[in-house]
Tab-separated table of C-alpha atoms in Angstrom:
chain	number	residue	atom	x	y	z
A	352	ARG	CA	1.213	28.962	17.518
A	353	GLU	CA	0.478	25.509	18.934
A	354	ALA	CA	-0.140	24.152	15.419
A	355	GLY	CA	2.846	25.937	13.846
A	356	MET	CA	0.574	28.013	11.600
A	357	ARG	CA	1.742	31.487	10.499
A	358	ILE	CA	-0.624	34.427	10.054
A	359	VAL	CA	-0.536	37.246	7.489
A	360	GLY	CA	-2.412	40.239	8.900
A	361	PRO	CA	-5.012	40.829	10.256
A	362	ASN	CA	-6.514	43.916	8.578
A	363	CYS	CA	-4.898	43.236	5.202
A	364	MET	CA	-5.523	42.193	1.577
A	365	GLY	CA	-3.233	39.156	1.735
A	366	VAL	CA	-1.147	37.711	-1.081
A	367	TYR	CA	-0.904	38.466	-4.807
A	368	SER	CA	1.112	36.096	-6.987
A	369	PRO	CA	0.363	36.246	-10.727
A	370	GLU	CA	2.541	33.212	-11.399
A	371	GLY	CA	0.462	31.211	-8.909
A	372	GLY	CA	-2.846	32.628	-10.191
A	373	LEU	CA	-3.621	34.289	-6.858
A	374	ALA	CA	-4.905	37.870	-6.481
A	375	TRP	CA	-7.139	39.826	-4.123
A	376	ASN	CA	-9.112	41.461	-6.949
A	377	GLY	CA	-9.545	41.236	-10.711
A	378	GLU	CA	-7.815	44.560	-11.418
A	379	LEU	CA	-4.293	43.272	-10.807
A	380	PRO	CA	-2.269	42.181	-13.863
A	381	ASP	CA	-1.878	38.458	-14.516
A	382	ARG	CA	1.613	38.985	-15.964
A	383	PRO	CA	4.439	38.096	-13.542
A	384	GLY	CA	7.555	40.228	-13.313
A	385	SER	CA	10.735	40.416	-11.267
A	386	MET	CA	9.733	42.818	-8.460
A	387	GLY	CA	8.665	41.976	-4.912
A	388	LEU	CA	6.501	44.126	-2.631
A	389	PHE	CA	5.398	43.945	1.004
A	390	SER	CA	3.077	46.642	2.289
A	391	GLN	CA	1.193	47.413	5.475
A	392	SER	CA	-1.474	49.123	3.361
A	393	GLY	CA	-3.607	47.088	0.978
A	394	GLN	CA	-4.807	50.221	-0.799
A	395	LEU	CA	-1.256	51.431	-1.498
A	396	ALA	CA	-0.094	47.943	-2.491
A	397	ASN	CA	-2.913	47.938	-5.046
A	398	MET	CA	-1.943	51.405	-6.316
A	399	ILE	CA	1.768	50.557	-6.541
A	400	VAL	CA	1.153	47.364	-8.530
A	401	ARG	CA	-1.314	48.961	-10.942
A	402	THR	CA	0.725	52.158	-11.466
A	403	CYS	CA	3.889	50.148	-12.080
A	404	ALA	CA	2.039	48.014	-14.649
A	405	GLN	CA	1.185	51.186	-16.582
A	406	LYS	CA	4.945	51.730	-16.865
A	407	SER	CA	5.739	48.120	-17.903
A	408	ILE	CA	7.002	47.147	-14.429
A	409	TYR	CA	5.502	43.928	-13.043
A	410	PHE	CA	5.630	42.077	-9.740
A	411	ASN	CA	6.380	38.478	-8.916
A	412	LYS	CA	5.187	38.370	-5.304
A	413	VAL	CA	3.232	40.908	-3.268
A	414	VAL	CA	1.902	40.749	0.287
A	415	SER	CA	-0.307	43.188	2.176
A	416	PHE	CA	0.202	42.431	5.878
A	417	GLY	CA	-1.745	45.085	7.765
A	418	ASN	CA	-1.419	44.987	11.566
A	419	ALA	CA	1.359	42.334	11.522
A	420	GLY	CA	-0.078	40.263	14.368
A	421	ASP	CA	2.336	37.426	13.571
A	422	LEU	CA	4.550	37.718	10.473
A	423	GLN	CA	6.530	40.961	10.466
A	424	ALA	CA	8.126	43.157	7.785
A	425	HIS	CA	11.527	41.485	8.244
A	426	ASP	CA	9.980	38.038	7.623
A	427	PHE	CA	8.766	39.114	4.187
A	428	LEU	CA	12.050	40.907	3.485
A	429	ASN	CA	14.082	37.789	4.291
A	430	TYR	CA	11.795	35.683	2.096
A	431	MET	CA	12.127	37.993	-0.919
A	432	ALA	CA	15.876	38.338	-0.352
A	433	ASP	CA	16.241	34.584	-0.917
A	434	ASP	CA	13.711	34.373	-3.779
A	435	ALA	CA	15.554	33.769	-7.065
A	436	LYS	CA	12.682	35.281	-9.095
A	437	THR	CA	12.799	38.626	-7.263
A	438	ASP	CA	15.425	41.116	-8.490
A	439	ALA	CA	14.337	44.215	-6.555
A	440	ILE	CA	12.116	44.775	-3.515
A	441	ALA	CA	9.670	47.562	-2.705
A	442	SER	CA	7.837	48.227	0.533
A	443	TYR	CA	5.354	50.552	2.225
A	444	ILE	CA	5.902	50.570	6.003
A	445	GLU	CA	4.149	52.517	8.746
A	446	GLY	CA	5.955	51.130	11.785
A	447	LEU	CA	8.269	48.309	12.858
A	448	LYS	CA	7.610	46.103	15.883
A	449	ALA	CA	11.004	44.416	15.488
A	450	GLY	CA	13.261	47.243	14.320
A	451	ARG	CA	16.547	45.474	15.026
A	452	ASP	CA	15.469	42.380	13.053
A	453	PHE	CA	14.489	44.580	10.108
A	454	PHE	CA	17.799	46.464	10.332
A	455	GLU	CA	19.800	43.219	10.201
A	456	ALA	CA	17.707	41.843	7.306
A	457	ALA	CA	18.057	45.079	5.307
A	458	LYS	CA	21.855	45.105	5.802
A	459	LYS	CA	22.069	41.671	4.189
A	460	VAL	CA	19.663	42.173	1.287
A	461	THR	CA	20.745	45.586	-0.045
A	462	ARG	CA	24.158	44.301	-1.107
A	463	LYS	CA	22.366	41.758	-3.344
A	464	LYS	CA	19.136	43.520	-4.317
A	465	PRO	CA	17.912	47.125	-4.098
A	466	LEU	CA	15.290	47.796	-1.427
A	467	VAL	CA	12.987	50.807	-2.005
A	468	VAL	CA	10.866	51.813	1.002
A	469	TRP	CA	8.086	54.371	1.266
A	470	LYS	CA	7.761	55.208	4.950
A	471	GLY	CA	4.356	56.293	6.223
A	472	GLY	CA	4.045	58.401	9.371
A	473	GLN	CA	6.927	60.791	8.706
A	474	THR	CA	5.211	63.729	10.449
A	475	GLU	CA	3.487	64.029	13.811
A	476	GLY	CA	0.059	63.940	12.152
A	477	GLY	CA	1.069	61.045	9.901
A	478	ALA	CA	2.398	59.089	12.881
A	479	ARG	CA	-0.908	59.652	14.681
A	480	ALA	CA	-2.773	58.368	11.613
A	481	THR	CA	-0.684	55.176	11.483
A	482	ARG	CA	-1.790	54.299	15.018
A	483	SER	CA	-5.424	54.386	13.944
A	484	HIS	CA	-4.733	52.623	10.622
A	485	THR	CA	-2.540	49.630	11.497
A	486	ALA	CA	-1.806	50.289	15.186
A	487	ALA	CA	1.811	50.917	14.156
A	488	LEU	CA	4.196	53.043	16.198
A	489	ALA	CA	5.877	55.134	13.526
A	490	GLY	CA	8.887	56.140	15.632
A	491	SER	CA	11.318	58.966	14.916
A	492	PHE	CA	11.705	59.762	11.220
A	493	GLN	CA	15.282	60.907	11.883
A	494	THR	CA	16.043	57.456	13.290
A	495	TRP	CA	14.477	55.895	10.205
A	496	GLN	CA	16.607	58.043	7.883
A	497	GLY	CA	19.724	57.048	9.802
A	498	MET	CA	18.857	53.382	9.415
A	499	CYS	CA	18.344	53.855	5.660
A	500	ARG	CA	21.786	55.462	5.308
A	501	GLN	CA	23.446	52.649	7.260
A	502	THR	CA	21.695	49.793	5.466
A	503	GLY	CA	21.480	51.131	1.899
A	504	ILE	CA	17.691	51.352	1.829
A	505	ILE	CA	16.433	53.713	-0.892
A	506	CYS	CA	13.910	55.912	0.925
A	507	VAL	CA	11.133	57.523	-1.155
A	508	ASP	CA	8.347	59.928	-0.206
A	509	SER	CA	5.586	59.372	-2.754
A	510	LEU	CA	3.970	56.947	-5.171
A	511	PRO	CA	5.487	58.622	-8.296
A	512	GLU	CA	8.951	58.602	-6.732
A	513	MET	CA	8.645	54.916	-5.812
A	514	VAL	CA	7.353	53.832	-9.232
A	515	HIS	CA	9.948	55.800	-11.202
A	516	THR	CA	12.758	54.662	-8.905
A	517	LEU	CA	11.815	51.019	-9.524
A	518	SER	CA	11.706	51.712	-13.277
A	519	ALA	CA	15.150	53.341	-13.194
A	520	LEU	CA	16.641	50.496	-11.143
A	521	LYS	CA	15.365	48.012	-13.700
A	522	TRP	CA	16.484	49.794	-16.863
A	523	LEU	CA	19.285	52.245	-16.042
A	524	PRO	CA	22.904	51.701	-15.005
A	525	LEU	CA	23.770	53.216	-11.629
A	526	PRO	CA	25.424	56.655	-11.928
A	527	LYS	CA	28.987	56.848	-10.656
A	528	GLY	CA	28.567	60.436	-9.478
A	529	PRO	CA	26.237	63.469	-9.407
A	530	LYS	CA	27.604	65.324	-12.465
A	531	THR	CA	24.677	65.925	-14.801
A	532	ALA	CA	24.430	67.057	-18.410
A	533	ILE	CA	21.115	68.722	-19.229
A	534	LEU	CA	20.120	68.481	-22.870
A	535	GLY	CA	17.028	69.700	-24.658
A	536	GLY	CA	15.949	72.605	-22.481
A	537	ALA	CA	15.771	76.075	-23.991
A	538	GLY	CA	16.353	79.528	-22.494
A	539	GLY	CA	14.644	79.920	-19.135
A	540	GLY	CA	13.803	76.230	-19.042
A	541	SER	CA	17.508	75.406	-18.953
A	542	VAL	CA	18.018	77.812	-16.068
A	543	THR	CA	15.163	76.433	-13.969
A	544	MET	CA	16.185	72.826	-14.636
A	545	THR	CA	19.731	73.639	-13.501
A	546	ASP	CA	18.404	75.274	-10.318
A	547	MET	CA	16.230	72.255	-9.576
A	548	ALA	CA	19.061	69.803	-10.238
A	549	GLU	CA	21.405	71.548	-7.834
A	550	LYS	CA	18.701	71.947	-5.162
A	551	HIS	CA	18.344	68.147	-5.236
A	552	GLY	CA	22.087	67.631	-4.781
A	553	LEU	CA	23.101	67.130	-8.410
A	554	GLY	CA	25.921	69.023	-10.073
A	555	VAL	CA	25.618	70.714	-13.477
A	556	PRO	CA	29.286	71.417	-14.253
A	557	GLN	CA	30.780	73.037	-17.302
A	558	LEU	CA	31.690	70.393	-19.860
A	559	SER	CA	35.313	69.505	-20.557
A	560	GLY	CA	37.356	71.710	-22.881
A	561	ASN	CA	37.484	69.013	-25.565
A	562	THR	CA	33.691	68.664	-25.624
A	563	ILE	CA	33.131	72.419	-25.789
A	564	GLN	CA	35.730	72.810	-28.538
A	565	ARG	CA	34.250	70.040	-30.699
A	566	LEU	CA	30.689	71.266	-30.195
A	567	GLY	CA	31.733	74.843	-30.957
A	568	ALA	CA	33.126	73.740	-34.313
A	569	VAL	CA	29.752	72.451	-35.545
A	570	VAL	CA	26.944	74.074	-33.495
A	571	PRO	CA	25.771	77.500	-34.744
A	572	VAL	CA	26.667	80.221	-32.241
A	573	GLN	CA	23.409	82.168	-32.619
A	574	GLY	CA	20.725	81.130	-30.135
A	575	SER	CA	22.761	78.241	-28.689
A	576	SER	CA	24.686	77.371	-25.540
A	577	ILE	CA	27.233	74.544	-25.552
A	578	LYS	CA	28.568	74.613	-22.000
A	579	ASN	CA	25.865	72.898	-19.861
A	580	PRO	CA	22.958	73.068	-19.848
A	581	LEU	CA	23.096	72.435	-23.571
A	582	ASP	CA	20.643	74.653	-25.433
A	583	ILE	CA	21.242	73.193	-28.919
A	584	LEU	CA	17.850	71.810	-29.924
A	585	PRO	CA	17.927	72.928	-33.606
A	586	PHE	CA	21.238	71.069	-34.024
A	587	LEU	CA	19.763	67.767	-32.749
A	588	THR	CA	17.357	67.191	-35.619
A	589	SER	CA	19.363	64.530	-37.494
A	590	GLN	CA	20.557	61.099	-36.451
A	591	GLU	CA	24.186	62.030	-37.173
A	592	SER	CA	24.174	65.192	-35.048
A	593	PHE	CA	22.279	63.473	-32.194
A	594	LYS	CA	24.802	60.600	-32.128
A	595	PHE	CA	27.730	63.038	-32.342
A	596	VAL	CA	26.562	64.930	-29.238
A	597	MET	CA	25.763	61.779	-27.272
A	598	GLU	CA	29.181	60.260	-28.027
A	599	LEU	CA	30.883	63.416	-26.771
A	600	LEU	CA	28.853	63.306	-23.539
A	601	LYS	CA	29.593	59.603	-23.121
A	602	GLN	CA	33.339	60.290	-23.243
A	603	ASP	CA	33.253	63.472	-21.149
A	604	PRO	CA	34.565	62.892	-17.568
A	605	GLN	CA	32.423	65.835	-16.452
A	606	VAL	CA	29.244	63.829	-17.148
A	607	ASP	CA	27.946	60.996	-14.937
A	608	CYS	CA	24.391	61.024	-16.293
A	609	LEU	CA	22.253	62.740	-18.943
A	610	PHE	CA	18.873	64.428	-18.601
A	611	PHE	CA	17.183	64.757	-21.977
A	612	SER	CA	14.046	66.876	-22.203
A	613	PHE	CA	12.310	65.338	-25.228
A	614	PRO	CA	11.213	68.261	-27.491
A	615	LEU	CA	8.039	66.445	-28.490
A	616	ALA	CA	5.929	69.465	-29.454
A	617	PHE	CA	8.720	70.946	-31.587
A	618	ILE	CA	9.328	67.662	-33.449
A	619	TYR	CA	5.643	66.874	-33.884
A	620	PHE	CA	4.775	70.243	-35.423
A	621	GLU	CA	7.898	70.167	-37.611
A	622	ALA	CA	7.775	66.535	-38.797
A	623	GLY	CA	4.544	64.932	-37.534
A	624	ARG	CA	4.181	61.472	-35.992
A	625	ALA	CA	6.813	60.043	-38.353
A	626	GLY	CA	9.335	62.547	-37.020
A	627	VAL	CA	8.492	61.648	-33.406
A	628	LYS	CA	8.944	57.934	-34.171
A	629	ALA	CA	12.288	58.582	-35.875
A	630	TYR	CA	13.451	60.562	-32.840
A	631	MET	CA	12.422	57.744	-30.509
A	632	LYS	CA	14.512	55.301	-32.562
A	633	MET	CA	17.538	57.550	-32.035
A	634	ILE	CA	16.958	57.478	-28.276
A	635	VAL	CA	16.616	53.681	-28.221
A	636	LYS	CA	19.805	53.202	-30.256
A	637	THR	CA	21.693	55.663	-28.034
A	638	ARG	CA	20.651	53.873	-24.836
A	639	GLU	CA	22.171	50.619	-26.191
A	640	TRP	CA	25.764	51.982	-26.174
A	641	LEU	CA	25.733	55.049	-23.932
A	642	GLU	CA	26.800	53.247	-20.687
A	643	LYS	CA	25.613	56.220	-18.621
A	644	PRO	CA	22.063	56.626	-17.260
A	645	LEU	CA	19.803	58.516	-19.668
A	646	PHE	CA	16.781	60.181	-18.051
A	647	VAL	CA	14.203	60.946	-20.753
A	648	ILE	CA	11.646	63.565	-19.716
A	649	ILE	CA	8.335	63.912	-21.567
A	650	GLU	CA	6.211	66.532	-19.885
A	651	SER	CA	2.422	66.720	-20.080
A	652	PHE	CA	0.471	68.995	-22.441
A	653	ASN	CA	-2.886	70.767	-22.300
A	654	SER	CA	-3.553	70.146	-25.993
A	655	ILE	CA	-5.523	66.911	-26.573
A	656	GLU	CA	-3.589	66.327	-29.784
A	657	LEU	CA	-0.236	66.576	-28.016
A	658	MET	CA	-1.518	64.550	-25.048
A	659	VAL	CA	-2.269	61.640	-27.395
A	660	VAL	CA	1.114	61.877	-29.144
A	661	SER	CA	2.877	62.184	-25.775
A	662	ARG	CA	1.138	59.069	-24.418
A	663	GLU	CA	1.994	57.093	-27.546
A	664	ALA	CA	5.656	58.132	-27.365
A	665	THR	CA	5.898	57.362	-23.648
A	666	GLU	CA	4.342	53.916	-24.037
A	667	GLU	CA	6.562	53.093	-27.005
A	668	LEU	CA	9.754	54.081	-25.172
A	669	ARG	CA	8.778	52.146	-22.051
A	670	ALA	CA	8.045	49.105	-24.197
A	671	ARG	CA	11.671	49.428	-25.364
A	672	GLN	CA	12.815	49.548	-21.712
A	673	ILE	CA	13.553	53.272	-21.640
A	674	SER	CA	12.838	55.065	-18.356
A	675	VAL	CA	10.554	58.028	-19.063
A	676	PHE	CA	9.816	60.684	-16.446
A	677	PRO	CA	6.846	63.105	-16.288
A	678	ASP	CA	8.890	66.103	-15.140
A	679	PHE	CA	12.396	67.182	-14.255
A	680	GLU	CA	11.889	67.168	-10.479
A	681	VAL	CA	10.881	63.488	-10.308
A	682	ALA	CA	13.838	62.613	-12.544
A	683	ALA	CA	16.222	64.564	-10.270
A	684	ARG	CA	14.943	62.820	-7.129
A	685	VAL	CA	15.273	59.408	-8.773
A	686	MET	CA	18.787	60.224	-9.982
A	687	MET	CA	19.811	61.047	-6.388
A	688	ASN	CA	18.233	57.781	-5.195
A	689	LEU	CA	20.325	55.805	-7.685
A	690	LYS	CA	23.460	57.796	-6.899
A	691	GLY	CA	22.972	57.204	-3.152
A	692	TYR	CA	22.534	53.471	-3.711
A	693	ASN	CA	25.680	53.328	-5.850
A	694	ASP	CA	27.565	55.202	-3.099
A	695	PHE	CA	26.431	52.573	-0.604
A	696	LEU	CA	27.471	49.670	-2.831
A	697	THR	CA	30.930	51.128	-3.469
A	698	ARG	CA	31.529	52.099	0.158
A	699	PRO	CA	33.930	49.794	2.043
């Protein structure tokens, strides 16, 4: 203090800045991005950076600050808020020593940049663990949730939710409402996806009369449902039919966002890798003009053959800046995160 020197830590990994050639181990990517991250846990900071890199999301500046003996969470937040190379900010926090300062900093930054926070110590046992980890007082989780609502912080509960939320913020427009069109599910899958969507606060309304009428004129009645969820997979096999359906959903006032369950196994066994690639091109072209968030879901497979094809398709879509989700539940949680942030931004 006498010398005017600031301290990061102790009990931390320090600073990672790929642009400056600085990292705490050789596993971190040397490619800079547009995300910022400050984390009380070095282990989780490492996991967040590396998992995001697998999904083509890269960081510009990262700091692991441990016990926060000097510099606090709000100091790093204020720094990243003013950093022109940082478009969105992520954080893992166990406890705040200066809660009011963090509250004021978050209120200012979230109007300019999204702030995604994973809060450790949400339960009694977790709070006890934070005291032994970074000596942090976790505080009431209800108080934390109230602060997030007031400041526009996007609160997440897991590594997958954080990573996919950052991906969606980077590549998807914010949804204007919760009304969801579900496309690509079949039979019972459509039912369970609808249940899950509504349990997470999304709506799955019947489509407008114009959309239903126009779909009914071209989609075979047998084995199909055109109301929402849309069970019309056999009809979506050509570029013309796929574009026709997507244009209808774009124009439909009953649709704020689209969830598309990519029928990878069906396409692969019908048309091989070439068919999968052609389908991916349709998705990429659709995303360019759709103007509504498109959540593409590619679920995992037990078959090694399908696992390889699934990984290739996922990597290719992410390289084209398409958000891909591993299951419907993660996609639904992320959709609600984006919808909540849009509500905050449009609130007086």
